[in-house]
mmCIF file of C-alpha atoms in Angstrom:
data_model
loop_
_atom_site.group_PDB
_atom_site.id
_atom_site.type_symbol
_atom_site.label_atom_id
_atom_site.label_comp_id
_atom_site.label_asym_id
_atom_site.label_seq_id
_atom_site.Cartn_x
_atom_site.Cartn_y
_atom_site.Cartn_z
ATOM 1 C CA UNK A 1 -45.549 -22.655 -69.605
ATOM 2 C CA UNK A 2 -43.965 -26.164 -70.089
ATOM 3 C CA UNK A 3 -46.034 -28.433 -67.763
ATOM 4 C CA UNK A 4 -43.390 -30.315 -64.893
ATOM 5 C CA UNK A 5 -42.826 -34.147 -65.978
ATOM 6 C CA UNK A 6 -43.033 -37.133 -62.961
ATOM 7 C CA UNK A 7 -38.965 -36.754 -61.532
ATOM 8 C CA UNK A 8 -37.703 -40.174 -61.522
ATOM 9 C CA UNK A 9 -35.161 -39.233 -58.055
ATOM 10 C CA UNK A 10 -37.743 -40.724 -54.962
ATOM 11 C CA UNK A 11 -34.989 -39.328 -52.826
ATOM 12 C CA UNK A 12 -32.042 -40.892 -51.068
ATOM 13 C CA UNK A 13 -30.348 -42.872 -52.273
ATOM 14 C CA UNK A 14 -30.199 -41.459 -56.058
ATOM 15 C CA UNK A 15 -29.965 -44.888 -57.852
ATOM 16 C CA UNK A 16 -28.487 -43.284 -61.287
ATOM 17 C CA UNK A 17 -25.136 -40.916 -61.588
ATOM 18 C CA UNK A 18 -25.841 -37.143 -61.226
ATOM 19 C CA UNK A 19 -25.915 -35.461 -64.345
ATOM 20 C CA UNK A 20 -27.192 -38.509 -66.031
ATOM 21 C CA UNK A 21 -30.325 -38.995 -68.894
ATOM 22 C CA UNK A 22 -33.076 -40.799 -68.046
ATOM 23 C CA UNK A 23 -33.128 -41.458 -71.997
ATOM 24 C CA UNK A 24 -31.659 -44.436 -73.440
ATOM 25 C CA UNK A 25 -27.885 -43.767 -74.565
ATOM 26 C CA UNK A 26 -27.070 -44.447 -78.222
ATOM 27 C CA UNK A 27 -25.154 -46.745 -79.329
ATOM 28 C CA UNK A 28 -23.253 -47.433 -82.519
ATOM 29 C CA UNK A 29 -23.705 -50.811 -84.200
ATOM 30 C CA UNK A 30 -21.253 -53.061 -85.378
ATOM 31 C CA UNK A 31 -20.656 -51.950 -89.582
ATOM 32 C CA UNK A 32 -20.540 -55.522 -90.421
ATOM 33 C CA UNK A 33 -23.903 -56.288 -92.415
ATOM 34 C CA UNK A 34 -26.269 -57.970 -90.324
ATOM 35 C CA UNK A 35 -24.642 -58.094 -86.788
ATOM 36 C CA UNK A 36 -26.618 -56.065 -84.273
ATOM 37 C CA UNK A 37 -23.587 -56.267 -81.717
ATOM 38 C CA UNK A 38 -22.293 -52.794 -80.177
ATOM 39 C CA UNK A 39 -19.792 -51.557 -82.389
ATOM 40 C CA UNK A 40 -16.880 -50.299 -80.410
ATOM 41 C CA UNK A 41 -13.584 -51.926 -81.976
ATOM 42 C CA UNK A 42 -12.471 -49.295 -84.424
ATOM 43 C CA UNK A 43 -10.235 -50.628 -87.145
ATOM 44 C CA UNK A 44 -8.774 -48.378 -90.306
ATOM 45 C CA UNK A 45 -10.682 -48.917 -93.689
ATOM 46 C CA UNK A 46 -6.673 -48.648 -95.425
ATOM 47 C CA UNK A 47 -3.460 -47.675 -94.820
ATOM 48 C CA UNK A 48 -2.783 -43.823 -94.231
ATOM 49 C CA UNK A 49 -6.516 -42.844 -93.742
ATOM 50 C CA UNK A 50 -8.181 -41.540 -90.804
ATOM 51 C CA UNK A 51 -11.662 -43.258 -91.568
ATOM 52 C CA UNK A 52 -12.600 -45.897 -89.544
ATOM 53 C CA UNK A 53 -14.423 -49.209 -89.434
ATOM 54 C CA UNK A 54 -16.492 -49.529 -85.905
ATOM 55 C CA UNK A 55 -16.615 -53.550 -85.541
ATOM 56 C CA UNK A 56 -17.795 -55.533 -82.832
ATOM 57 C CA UNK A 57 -15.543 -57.775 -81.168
ATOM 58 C CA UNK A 58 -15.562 -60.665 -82.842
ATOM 59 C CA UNK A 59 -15.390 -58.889 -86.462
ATOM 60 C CA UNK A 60 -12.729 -56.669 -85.013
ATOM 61 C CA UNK A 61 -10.551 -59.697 -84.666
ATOM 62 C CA UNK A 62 -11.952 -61.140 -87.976
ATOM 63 C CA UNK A 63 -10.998 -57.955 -89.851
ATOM 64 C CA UNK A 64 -7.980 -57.905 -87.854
ATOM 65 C CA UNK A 65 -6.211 -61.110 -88.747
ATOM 66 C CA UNK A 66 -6.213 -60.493 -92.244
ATOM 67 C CA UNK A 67 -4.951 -56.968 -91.938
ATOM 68 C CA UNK A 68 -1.421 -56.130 -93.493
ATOM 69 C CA UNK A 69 -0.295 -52.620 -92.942
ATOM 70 C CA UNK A 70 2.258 -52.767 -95.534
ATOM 71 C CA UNK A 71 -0.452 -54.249 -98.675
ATOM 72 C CA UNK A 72 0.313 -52.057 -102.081
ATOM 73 C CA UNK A 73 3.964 -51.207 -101.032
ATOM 74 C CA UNK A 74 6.679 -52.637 -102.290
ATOM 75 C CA UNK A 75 9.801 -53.994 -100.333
ATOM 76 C CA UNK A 76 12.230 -50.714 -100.007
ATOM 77 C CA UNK A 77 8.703 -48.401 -99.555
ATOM 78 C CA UNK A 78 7.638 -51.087 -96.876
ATOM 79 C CA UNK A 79 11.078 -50.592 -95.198
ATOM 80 C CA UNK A 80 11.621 -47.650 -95.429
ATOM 81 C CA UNK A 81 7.747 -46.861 -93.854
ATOM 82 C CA UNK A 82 8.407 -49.174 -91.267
ATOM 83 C CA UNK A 83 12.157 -46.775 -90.281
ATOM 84 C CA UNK A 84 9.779 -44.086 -90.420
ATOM 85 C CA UNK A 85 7.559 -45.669 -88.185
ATOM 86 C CA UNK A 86 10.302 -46.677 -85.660
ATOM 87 C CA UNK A 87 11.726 -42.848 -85.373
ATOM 88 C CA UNK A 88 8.559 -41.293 -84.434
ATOM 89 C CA UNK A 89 7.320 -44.089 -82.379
ATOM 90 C CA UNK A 90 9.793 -44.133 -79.377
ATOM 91 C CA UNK A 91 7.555 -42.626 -76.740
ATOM 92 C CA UNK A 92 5.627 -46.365 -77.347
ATOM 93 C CA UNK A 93 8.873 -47.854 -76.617
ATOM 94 C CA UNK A 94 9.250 -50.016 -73.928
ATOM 95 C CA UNK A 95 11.177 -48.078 -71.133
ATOM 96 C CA UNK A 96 15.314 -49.258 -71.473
ATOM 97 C CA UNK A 97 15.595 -50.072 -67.688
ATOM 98 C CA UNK A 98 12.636 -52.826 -68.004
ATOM 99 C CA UNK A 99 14.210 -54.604 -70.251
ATOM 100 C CA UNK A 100 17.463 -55.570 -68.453
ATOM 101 C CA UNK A 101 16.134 -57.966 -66.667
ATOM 102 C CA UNK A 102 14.838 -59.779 -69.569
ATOM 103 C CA UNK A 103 10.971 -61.164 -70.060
ATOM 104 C CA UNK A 104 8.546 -62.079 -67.343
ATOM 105 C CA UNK A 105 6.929 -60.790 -64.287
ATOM 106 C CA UNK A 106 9.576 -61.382 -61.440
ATOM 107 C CA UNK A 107 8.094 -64.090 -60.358
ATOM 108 C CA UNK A 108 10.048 -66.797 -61.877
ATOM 109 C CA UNK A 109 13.651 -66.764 -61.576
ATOM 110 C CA UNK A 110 16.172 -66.376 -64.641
ATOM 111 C CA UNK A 111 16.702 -70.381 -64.450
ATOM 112 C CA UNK A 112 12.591 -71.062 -64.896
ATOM 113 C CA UNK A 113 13.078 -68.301 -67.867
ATOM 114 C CA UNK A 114 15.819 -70.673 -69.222
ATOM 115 C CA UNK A 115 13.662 -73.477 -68.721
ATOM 116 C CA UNK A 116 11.005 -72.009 -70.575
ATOM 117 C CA UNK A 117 12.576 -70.835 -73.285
ATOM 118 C CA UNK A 118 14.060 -74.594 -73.765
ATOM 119 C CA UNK A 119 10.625 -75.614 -73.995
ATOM 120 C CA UNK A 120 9.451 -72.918 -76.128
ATOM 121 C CA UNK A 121 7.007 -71.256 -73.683
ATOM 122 C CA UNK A 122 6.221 -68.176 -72.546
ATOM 123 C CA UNK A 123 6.982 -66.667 -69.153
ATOM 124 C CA UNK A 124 3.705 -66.728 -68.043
ATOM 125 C CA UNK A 125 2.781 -70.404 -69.091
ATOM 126 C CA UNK A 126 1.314 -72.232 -66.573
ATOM 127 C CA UNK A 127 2.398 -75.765 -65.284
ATOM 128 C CA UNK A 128 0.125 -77.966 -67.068
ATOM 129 C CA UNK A 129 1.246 -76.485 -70.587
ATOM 130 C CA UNK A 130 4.814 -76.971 -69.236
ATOM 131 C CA UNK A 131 3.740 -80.618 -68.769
ATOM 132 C CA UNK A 132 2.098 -80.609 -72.594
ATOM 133 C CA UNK A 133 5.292 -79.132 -73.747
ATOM 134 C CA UNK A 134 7.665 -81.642 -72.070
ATOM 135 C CA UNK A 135 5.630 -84.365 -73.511
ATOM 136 C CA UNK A 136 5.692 -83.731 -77.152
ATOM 137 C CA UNK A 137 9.463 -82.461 -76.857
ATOM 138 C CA UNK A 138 10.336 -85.749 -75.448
ATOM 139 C CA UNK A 139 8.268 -87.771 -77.910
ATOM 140 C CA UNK A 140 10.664 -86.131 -80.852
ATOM 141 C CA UNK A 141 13.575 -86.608 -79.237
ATOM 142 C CA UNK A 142 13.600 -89.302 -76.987
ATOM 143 C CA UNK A 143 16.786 -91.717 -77.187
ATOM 144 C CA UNK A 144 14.787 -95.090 -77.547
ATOM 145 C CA UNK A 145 12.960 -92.848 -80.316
ATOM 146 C CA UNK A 146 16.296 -91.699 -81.993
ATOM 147 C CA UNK A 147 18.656 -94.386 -80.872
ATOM 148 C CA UNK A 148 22.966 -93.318 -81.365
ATOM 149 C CA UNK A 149 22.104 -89.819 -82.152
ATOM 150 C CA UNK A 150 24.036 -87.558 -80.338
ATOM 151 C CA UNK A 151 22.253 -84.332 -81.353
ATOM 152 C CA UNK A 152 18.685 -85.860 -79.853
ATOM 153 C CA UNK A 153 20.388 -87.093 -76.569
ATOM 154 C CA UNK A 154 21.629 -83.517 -75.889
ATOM 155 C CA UNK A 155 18.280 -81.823 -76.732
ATOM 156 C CA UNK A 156 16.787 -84.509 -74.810
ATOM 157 C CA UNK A 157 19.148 -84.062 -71.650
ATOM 158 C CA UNK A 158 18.213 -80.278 -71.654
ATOM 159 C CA UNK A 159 14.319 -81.243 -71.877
ATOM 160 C CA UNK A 160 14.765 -83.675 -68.789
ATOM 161 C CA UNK A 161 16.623 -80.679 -66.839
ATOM 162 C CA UNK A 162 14.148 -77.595 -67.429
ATOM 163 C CA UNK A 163 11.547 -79.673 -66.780
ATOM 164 C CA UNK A 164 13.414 -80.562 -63.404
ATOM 165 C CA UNK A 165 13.922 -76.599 -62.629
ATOM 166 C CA UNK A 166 9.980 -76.044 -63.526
ATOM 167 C CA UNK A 167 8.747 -78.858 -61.327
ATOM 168 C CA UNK A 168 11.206 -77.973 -58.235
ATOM 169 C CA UNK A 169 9.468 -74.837 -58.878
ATOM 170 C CA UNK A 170 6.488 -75.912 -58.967
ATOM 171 C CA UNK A 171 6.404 -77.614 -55.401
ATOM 172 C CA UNK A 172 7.866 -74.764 -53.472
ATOM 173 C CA UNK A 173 4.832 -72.425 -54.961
ATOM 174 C CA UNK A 174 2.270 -74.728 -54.160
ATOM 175 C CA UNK A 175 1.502 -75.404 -50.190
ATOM 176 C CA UNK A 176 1.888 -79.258 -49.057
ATOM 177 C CA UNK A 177 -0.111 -78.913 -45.183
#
């Protein structure tokens, strides 16, 4: 007859999940050599295989940036993997009625979007990087900078006017009391 072991539970409250191990749960390490981080990133050893790297985090990105899907194909097999690729992956698709109304969150209106895009930021970016961004646009193309050229006074005008739009913007989000 097995002899009864101590029962962790002292009673209400039950301070773990029901159904849950008083044993430690195992965990699989990162496959780098040497890191001892939890390995939970997985990442494909090569193209067209179902085995798997487990990384942690930071090797997952590692790995990651060097990764090229297309490595040991050449240009039509590349293209003609990537059509393949594109016909079978439409349920990944980004649904056709979001993108009618173009990029961001709604809540910026389609001039800030212009604005944004004239600065080369995204629709998310924050005020201080549209401040950044102003700043080294206007260094480049700034008429006391580029003196009779017609080109860098346009540019410039546009600069000066979506960073108008952003700050308007700007001071009707934030509260003045």
């Amino acid at each position: 007859m097995a002899r009864q072991r101590r029962s962790v539970d002292w009673g209400f409250p039950r301070w773990r999940g029901y159904g849950a191990a008083s044993e430690a749960a195992t965990v699989r390490l990162c496959d780098r050599a040497g890191c001892e981080e939890k390995g939970d990133c997985p990442a494909p050893k090569s193209p067209n295989s179902p085995d798997r790297w487990y990384f942690c985090e930071k090797h997952a990105a590692e790995y990651n940036a060097g990764w090229n899907y297309f490595e040991g194909l050449d240009k039509e097999e590349a293209e003609q993997r990537e059509q393949s690729e594109r016909a079978t992956g439409e349920a990944y698709r980004q649904s056709a009625w979001s993108q009618w109304g173009g990029s961001g969150d709604g809540t910026r209106s389609r001039d800030e979007l212009r604005a944004l895009e004239v600065l080369g930021l995204d629709p998310d970016a924050d005020f201080e990087a549209v401040k950044k961004a102003w700043r080294a646009k206007a260094k480049e193309v700034h008429p006391d900078v580029r003196p009779g050229d017609a080109e860098a006074a346009k540019a410039f005008h546009a600069l000066q006017l979506s960073y108008e739009v952003l700050r308007a913007a700007e001071e009707r989000r934030e509260w003045r009391g």
